[in-house]
Coordinates of C-alpha atoms and ligand atoms in Angstrom, one line a residue:
X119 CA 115.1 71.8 118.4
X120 CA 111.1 72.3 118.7
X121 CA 109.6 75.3 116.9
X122 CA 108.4 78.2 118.8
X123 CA 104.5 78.6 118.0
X124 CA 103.2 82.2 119.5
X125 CA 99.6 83.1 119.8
X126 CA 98.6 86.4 119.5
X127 CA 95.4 88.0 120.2
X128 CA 93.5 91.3 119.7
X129 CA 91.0 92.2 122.5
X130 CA 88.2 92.1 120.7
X131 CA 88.7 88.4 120.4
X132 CA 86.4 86.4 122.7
X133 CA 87.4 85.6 126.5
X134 CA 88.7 82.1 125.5
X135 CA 90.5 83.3 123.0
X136 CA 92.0 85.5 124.8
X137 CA 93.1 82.7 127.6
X138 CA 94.3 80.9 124.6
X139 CA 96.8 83.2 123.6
X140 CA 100.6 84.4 124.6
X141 CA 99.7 88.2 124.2
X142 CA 96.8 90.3 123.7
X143 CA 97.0 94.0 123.0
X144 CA 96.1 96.8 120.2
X145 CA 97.1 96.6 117.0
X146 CA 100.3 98.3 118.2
X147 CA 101.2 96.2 120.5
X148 CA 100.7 93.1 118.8
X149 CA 102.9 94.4 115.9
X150 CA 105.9 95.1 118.1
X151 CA 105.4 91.5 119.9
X152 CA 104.8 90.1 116.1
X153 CA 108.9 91.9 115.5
X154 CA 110.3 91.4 118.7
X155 CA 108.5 87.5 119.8
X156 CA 111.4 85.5 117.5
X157 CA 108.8 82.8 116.8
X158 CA 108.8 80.2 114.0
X159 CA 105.2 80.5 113.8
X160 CA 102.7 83.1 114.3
X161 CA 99.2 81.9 115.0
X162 CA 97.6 85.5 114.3
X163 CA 93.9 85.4 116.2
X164 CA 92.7 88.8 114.9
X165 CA 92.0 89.9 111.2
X166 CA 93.9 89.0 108.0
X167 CA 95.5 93.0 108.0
X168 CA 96.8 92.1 110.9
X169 CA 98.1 89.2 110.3
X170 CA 100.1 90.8 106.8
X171 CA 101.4 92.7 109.2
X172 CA 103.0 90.4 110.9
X173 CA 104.6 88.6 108.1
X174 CA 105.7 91.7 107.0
X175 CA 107.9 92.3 109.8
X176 CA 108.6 88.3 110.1
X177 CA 109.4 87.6 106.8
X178 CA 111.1 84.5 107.5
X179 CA 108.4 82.9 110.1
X180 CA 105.5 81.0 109.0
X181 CA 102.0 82.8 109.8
X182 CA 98.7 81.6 110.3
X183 CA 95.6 83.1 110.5
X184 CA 93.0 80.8 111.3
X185 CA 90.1 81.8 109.3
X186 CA 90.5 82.7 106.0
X187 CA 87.2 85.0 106.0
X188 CA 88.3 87.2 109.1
X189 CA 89.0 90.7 107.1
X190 CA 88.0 94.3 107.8
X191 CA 85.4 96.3 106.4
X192 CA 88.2 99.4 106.1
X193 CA 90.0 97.1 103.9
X194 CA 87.0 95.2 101.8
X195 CA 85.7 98.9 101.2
X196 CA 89.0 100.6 99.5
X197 CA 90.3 99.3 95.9
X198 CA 93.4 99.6 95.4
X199 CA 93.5 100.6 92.1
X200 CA 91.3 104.0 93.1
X201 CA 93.7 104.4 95.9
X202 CA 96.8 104.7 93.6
X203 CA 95.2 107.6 91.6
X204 CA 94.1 109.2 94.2
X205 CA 97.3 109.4 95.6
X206 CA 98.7 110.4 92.5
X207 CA 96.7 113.5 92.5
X208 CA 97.9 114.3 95.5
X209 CA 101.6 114.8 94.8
X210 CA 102.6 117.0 97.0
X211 CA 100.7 114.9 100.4
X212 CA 102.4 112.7 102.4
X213 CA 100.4 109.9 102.3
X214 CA 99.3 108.4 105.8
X215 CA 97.2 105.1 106.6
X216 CA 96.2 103.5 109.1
X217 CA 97.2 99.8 109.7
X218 CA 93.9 98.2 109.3
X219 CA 94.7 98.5 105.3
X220 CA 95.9 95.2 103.4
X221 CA 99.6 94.7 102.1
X222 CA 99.2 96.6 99.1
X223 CA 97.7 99.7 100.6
X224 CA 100.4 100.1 103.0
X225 CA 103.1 99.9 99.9
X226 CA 101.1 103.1 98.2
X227 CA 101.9 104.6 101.9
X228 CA 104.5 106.7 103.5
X229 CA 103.6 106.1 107.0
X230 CA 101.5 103.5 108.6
X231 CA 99.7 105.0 111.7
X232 CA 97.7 102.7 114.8
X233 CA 94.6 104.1 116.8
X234 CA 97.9 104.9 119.6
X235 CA 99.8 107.2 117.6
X236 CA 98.1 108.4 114.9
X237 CA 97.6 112.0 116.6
X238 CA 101.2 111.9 117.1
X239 CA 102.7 111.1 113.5
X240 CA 100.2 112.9 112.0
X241 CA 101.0 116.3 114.4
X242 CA 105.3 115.8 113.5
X243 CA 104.3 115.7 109.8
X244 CA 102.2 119.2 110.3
X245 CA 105.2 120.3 112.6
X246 CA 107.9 119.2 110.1
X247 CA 105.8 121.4 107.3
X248 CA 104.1 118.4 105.1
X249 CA 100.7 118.2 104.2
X250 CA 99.4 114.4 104.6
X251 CA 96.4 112.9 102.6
X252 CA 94.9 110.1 105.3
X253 CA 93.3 106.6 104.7
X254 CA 91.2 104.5 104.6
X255 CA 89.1 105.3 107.8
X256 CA 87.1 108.5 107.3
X257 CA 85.6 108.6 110.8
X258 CA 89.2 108.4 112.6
X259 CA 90.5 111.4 109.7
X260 CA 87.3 113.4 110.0
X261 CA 87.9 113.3 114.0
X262 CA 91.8 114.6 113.5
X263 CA 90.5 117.4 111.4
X264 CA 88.2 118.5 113.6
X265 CA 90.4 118.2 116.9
X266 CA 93.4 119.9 114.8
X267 CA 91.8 121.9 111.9
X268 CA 94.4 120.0 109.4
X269 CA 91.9 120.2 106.2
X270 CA 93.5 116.6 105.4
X271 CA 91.8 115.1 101.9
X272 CA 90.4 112.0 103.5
X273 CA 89.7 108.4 102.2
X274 CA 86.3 106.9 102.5
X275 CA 85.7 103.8 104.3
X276 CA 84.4 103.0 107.8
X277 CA 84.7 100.1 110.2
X278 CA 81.2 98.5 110.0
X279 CA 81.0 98.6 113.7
X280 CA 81.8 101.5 114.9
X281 CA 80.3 103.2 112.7
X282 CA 77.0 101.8 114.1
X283 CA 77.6 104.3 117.6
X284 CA 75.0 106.8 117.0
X285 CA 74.6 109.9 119.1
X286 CA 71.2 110.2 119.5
X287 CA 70.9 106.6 121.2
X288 CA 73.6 107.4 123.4
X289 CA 71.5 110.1 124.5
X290 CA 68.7 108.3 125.2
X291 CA 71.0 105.8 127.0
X292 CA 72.7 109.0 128.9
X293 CA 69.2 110.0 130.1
X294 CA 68.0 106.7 131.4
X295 CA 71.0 107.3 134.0
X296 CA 70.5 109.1 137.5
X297 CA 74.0 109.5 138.6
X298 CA 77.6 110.7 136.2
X299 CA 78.1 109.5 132.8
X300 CA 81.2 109.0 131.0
X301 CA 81.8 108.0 127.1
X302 CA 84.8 106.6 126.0
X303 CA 85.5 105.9 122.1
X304 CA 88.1 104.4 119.6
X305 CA 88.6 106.9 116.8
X306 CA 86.6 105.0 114.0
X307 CA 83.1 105.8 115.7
X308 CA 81.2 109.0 113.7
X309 CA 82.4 112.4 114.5
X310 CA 79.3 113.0 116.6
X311 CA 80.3 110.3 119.1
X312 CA 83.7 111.9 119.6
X313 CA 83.0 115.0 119.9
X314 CA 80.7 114.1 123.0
X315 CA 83.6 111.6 124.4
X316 CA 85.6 112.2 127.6
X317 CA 88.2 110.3 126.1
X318 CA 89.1 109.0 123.0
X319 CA 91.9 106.2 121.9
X320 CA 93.0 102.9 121.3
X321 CA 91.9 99.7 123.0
X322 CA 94.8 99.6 125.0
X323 CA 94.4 103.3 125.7
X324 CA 90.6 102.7 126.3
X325 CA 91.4 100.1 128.8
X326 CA 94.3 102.5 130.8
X327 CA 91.5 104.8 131.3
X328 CA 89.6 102.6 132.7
X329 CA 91.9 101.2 135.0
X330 CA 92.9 104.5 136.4
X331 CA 89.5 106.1 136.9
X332 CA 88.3 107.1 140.6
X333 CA 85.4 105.6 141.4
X334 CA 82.7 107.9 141.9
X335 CA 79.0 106.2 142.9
X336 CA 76.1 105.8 140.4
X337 CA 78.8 106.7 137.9
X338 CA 78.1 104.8 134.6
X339 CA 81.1 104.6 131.8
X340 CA 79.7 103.5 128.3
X341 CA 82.1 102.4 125.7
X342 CA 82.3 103.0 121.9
X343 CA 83.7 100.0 121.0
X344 CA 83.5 96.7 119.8
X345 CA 82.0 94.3 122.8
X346 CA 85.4 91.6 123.1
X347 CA 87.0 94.6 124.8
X348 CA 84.3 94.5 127.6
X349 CA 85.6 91.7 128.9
X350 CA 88.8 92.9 129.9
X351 CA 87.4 96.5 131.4
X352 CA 85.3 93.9 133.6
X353 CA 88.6 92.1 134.8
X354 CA 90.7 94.9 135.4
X355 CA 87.3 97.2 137.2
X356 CA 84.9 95.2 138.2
X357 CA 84.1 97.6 140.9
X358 CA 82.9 99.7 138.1
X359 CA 79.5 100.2 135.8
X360 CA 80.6 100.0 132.0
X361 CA 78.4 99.5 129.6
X362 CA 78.7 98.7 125.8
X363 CA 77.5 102.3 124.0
X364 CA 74.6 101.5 122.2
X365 CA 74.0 101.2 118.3
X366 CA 70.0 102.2 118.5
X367 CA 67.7 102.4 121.2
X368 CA 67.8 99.8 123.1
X369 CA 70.7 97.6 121.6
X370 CA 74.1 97.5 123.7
X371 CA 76.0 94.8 121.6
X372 CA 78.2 95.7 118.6
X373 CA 80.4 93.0 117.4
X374 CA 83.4 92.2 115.2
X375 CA 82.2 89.3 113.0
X376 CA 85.5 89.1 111.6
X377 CA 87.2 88.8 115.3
X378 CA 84.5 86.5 116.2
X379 CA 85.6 84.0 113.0
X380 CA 88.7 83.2 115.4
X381 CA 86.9 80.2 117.5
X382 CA 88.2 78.1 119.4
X383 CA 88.4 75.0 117.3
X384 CA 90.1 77.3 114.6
X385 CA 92.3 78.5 116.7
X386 CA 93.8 75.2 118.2
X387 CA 93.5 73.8 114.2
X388 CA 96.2 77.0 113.6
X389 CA 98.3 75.9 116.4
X390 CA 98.5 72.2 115.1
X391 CA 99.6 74.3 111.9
X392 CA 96.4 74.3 109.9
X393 CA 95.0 77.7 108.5
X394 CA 95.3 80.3 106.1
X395 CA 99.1 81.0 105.3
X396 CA 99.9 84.0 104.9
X397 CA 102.5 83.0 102.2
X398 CA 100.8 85.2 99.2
X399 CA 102.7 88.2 99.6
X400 CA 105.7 88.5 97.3
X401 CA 109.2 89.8 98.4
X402 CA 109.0 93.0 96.4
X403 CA 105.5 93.7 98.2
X404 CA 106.6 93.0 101.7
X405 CA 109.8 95.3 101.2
X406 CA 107.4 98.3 100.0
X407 CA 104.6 98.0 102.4
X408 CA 107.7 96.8 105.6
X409 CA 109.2 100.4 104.7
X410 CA 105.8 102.8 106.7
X411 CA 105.7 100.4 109.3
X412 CA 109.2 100.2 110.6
X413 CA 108.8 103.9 110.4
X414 CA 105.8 104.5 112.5
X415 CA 107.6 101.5 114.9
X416 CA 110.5 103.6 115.3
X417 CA 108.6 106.6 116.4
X418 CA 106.7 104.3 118.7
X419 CA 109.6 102.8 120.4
X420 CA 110.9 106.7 121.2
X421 CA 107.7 108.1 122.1
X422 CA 105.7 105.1 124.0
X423 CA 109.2 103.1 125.1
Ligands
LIG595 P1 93.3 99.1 118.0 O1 94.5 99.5 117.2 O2 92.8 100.2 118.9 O3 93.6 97.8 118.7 O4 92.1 98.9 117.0 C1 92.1 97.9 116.0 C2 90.8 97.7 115.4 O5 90.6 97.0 114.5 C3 89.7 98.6 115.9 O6 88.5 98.3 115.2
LIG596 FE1 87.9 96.0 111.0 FE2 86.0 97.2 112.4 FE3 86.4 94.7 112.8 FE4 88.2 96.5 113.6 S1 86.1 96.2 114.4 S2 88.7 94.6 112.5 S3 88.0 98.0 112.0 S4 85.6 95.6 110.9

């Protein structure tokens, strides 16, 4: 019997990409396809975390990420070891983190949260009495305690790109525009950005908004995201204006070099079966860092089914 070979993509991979693959989504989404796809082989066009991720719920299927460079600042910018004590010092804290985190990180975790759902996790951990200590992404915890006054001790690392979004070029950019304005913005832009944002979420939650708005003339939507995402808005509207938010005056492009290491040529290379393996992970580390993810997938599946 032949092997069933999925592609996956994120949307911040580039259009081709994108055409290449079997499903494109949010981290989220890609994780429950990742459980739920029953492939022999994962060809993971994203980011290594993401990929770890998938082999952690896929034990038993090969996965290939086809450039062995294509990590995440949030996860090049936390050690490990520094991690452990501080959660240590924090006995009493659940601990929470976000899924862009390598295997490691999520076995020091008790929950693993997405850009989707971290508002809701993090709100039944408050509701159920807990106090939570949240990493790695300071920008994403900084916004939660702000929104919901949690005092959360946070981690600090930031996602190279969005944390480019500045507030007071997106002010210059709001100026230079006669008619309505909107912002929309993932979670790991600075607090400034999403405190001015009309709406603020996942890719996939970016996108929805997008595809439900009314039209209104003149009406100009800039995003605070990184560009691969564009692409799609432009598919789904392209009755619309939307704009990549810009990083300083006068530059509207802020890109993922780590998404952009998926290529085409290294992506059909993975799909022949050549790539980086994700076959590094011991047993005993996939069991501890499987344990938060199946739990923040089982509140997914009851809250977003
Ligand atoms: P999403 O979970 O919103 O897809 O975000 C992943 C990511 O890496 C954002 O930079
Ligand atoms: Fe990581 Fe930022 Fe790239 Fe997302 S956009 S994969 S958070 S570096």
């Amino acid at each position: 019997m032949s092997k069933k070979v999925v592609t996956l993509a994120h949307y911040y991979c580039q259009p081709e990409i994108q055409q290449m693959a079997d499903k494109v989504g949010d981290s989220l989404e890609l994780s429950l396809y990742a459980k739920e796809c029953g492939a022999d082989t994962i060809v993971f066009a994203g980011v290594r975390f993401m990929a770890e991720t998938a082999k952690i719920l896929n034990p038993d299927a090969e996965v290939i990420l086809p450039d062995a460079g294509s990590t995440c600042s949030l996860v090049t910018q936390t050690d490990v070891g520094a991690l452990k004590a501080w959660r240590e010092a924090h006995p009493d804290h659940v601990h929470v983190s976000y899924i862009n985190s390598s295997a490691e990180h999520k076995a020091l975790s008790d929950w693993i949260v997405t850009s989707r759902n971290v508002d809701d996790i993090i709100a039944s951990l408050y509701a159920d009495g807990k106090k939570v200590i949240f990493s790695p992404d300071r920008n994403m915890g900084a916004y939660l305690n702000f929104q919901y006054d949690y005092g959360m001790p946070l981690w600090s690392a930031v996602c190279e790109v969005h944390d480019k979004f500045n507030q007071s070029a997106l002010d210059e950019a709001f100026a230079s525009v006669a008619g309505a304005k909107y912002l929309i913005a993932h979670p790991e832009s600075p607090l400034p950005v999403l405190q001015q944002a009309d709406y603020v979420g996942s890719t996939s939650g970016m996108l929805n908004w997008v595809k439900s708005f009314d039209k209104e003339a003149d009406a100009v939507i800039f995003v605070a995201t990184e560009d691969g995402i564009l692409y799609n808005m432009g598919l789904a509207r392209p009755d619309l204006d939307i704009r990549q938010a810009p990083i300083y005056a006068g530059c509207q492009c802020n890109s993922c070099p780590y998404m952009k290491m998926n290529t085409i040529e290294a992506v059909k290379r993975a799909q022949a079966g050549v790539g980086t393996r994700i076959d590094y992970l011991s047993p005993e580390a996939v069991d501890a860092a499987r344990l938060p993810i199946e739990r923040m997938l089982e509140f997914s599946k009851r809250y977003y089914a």
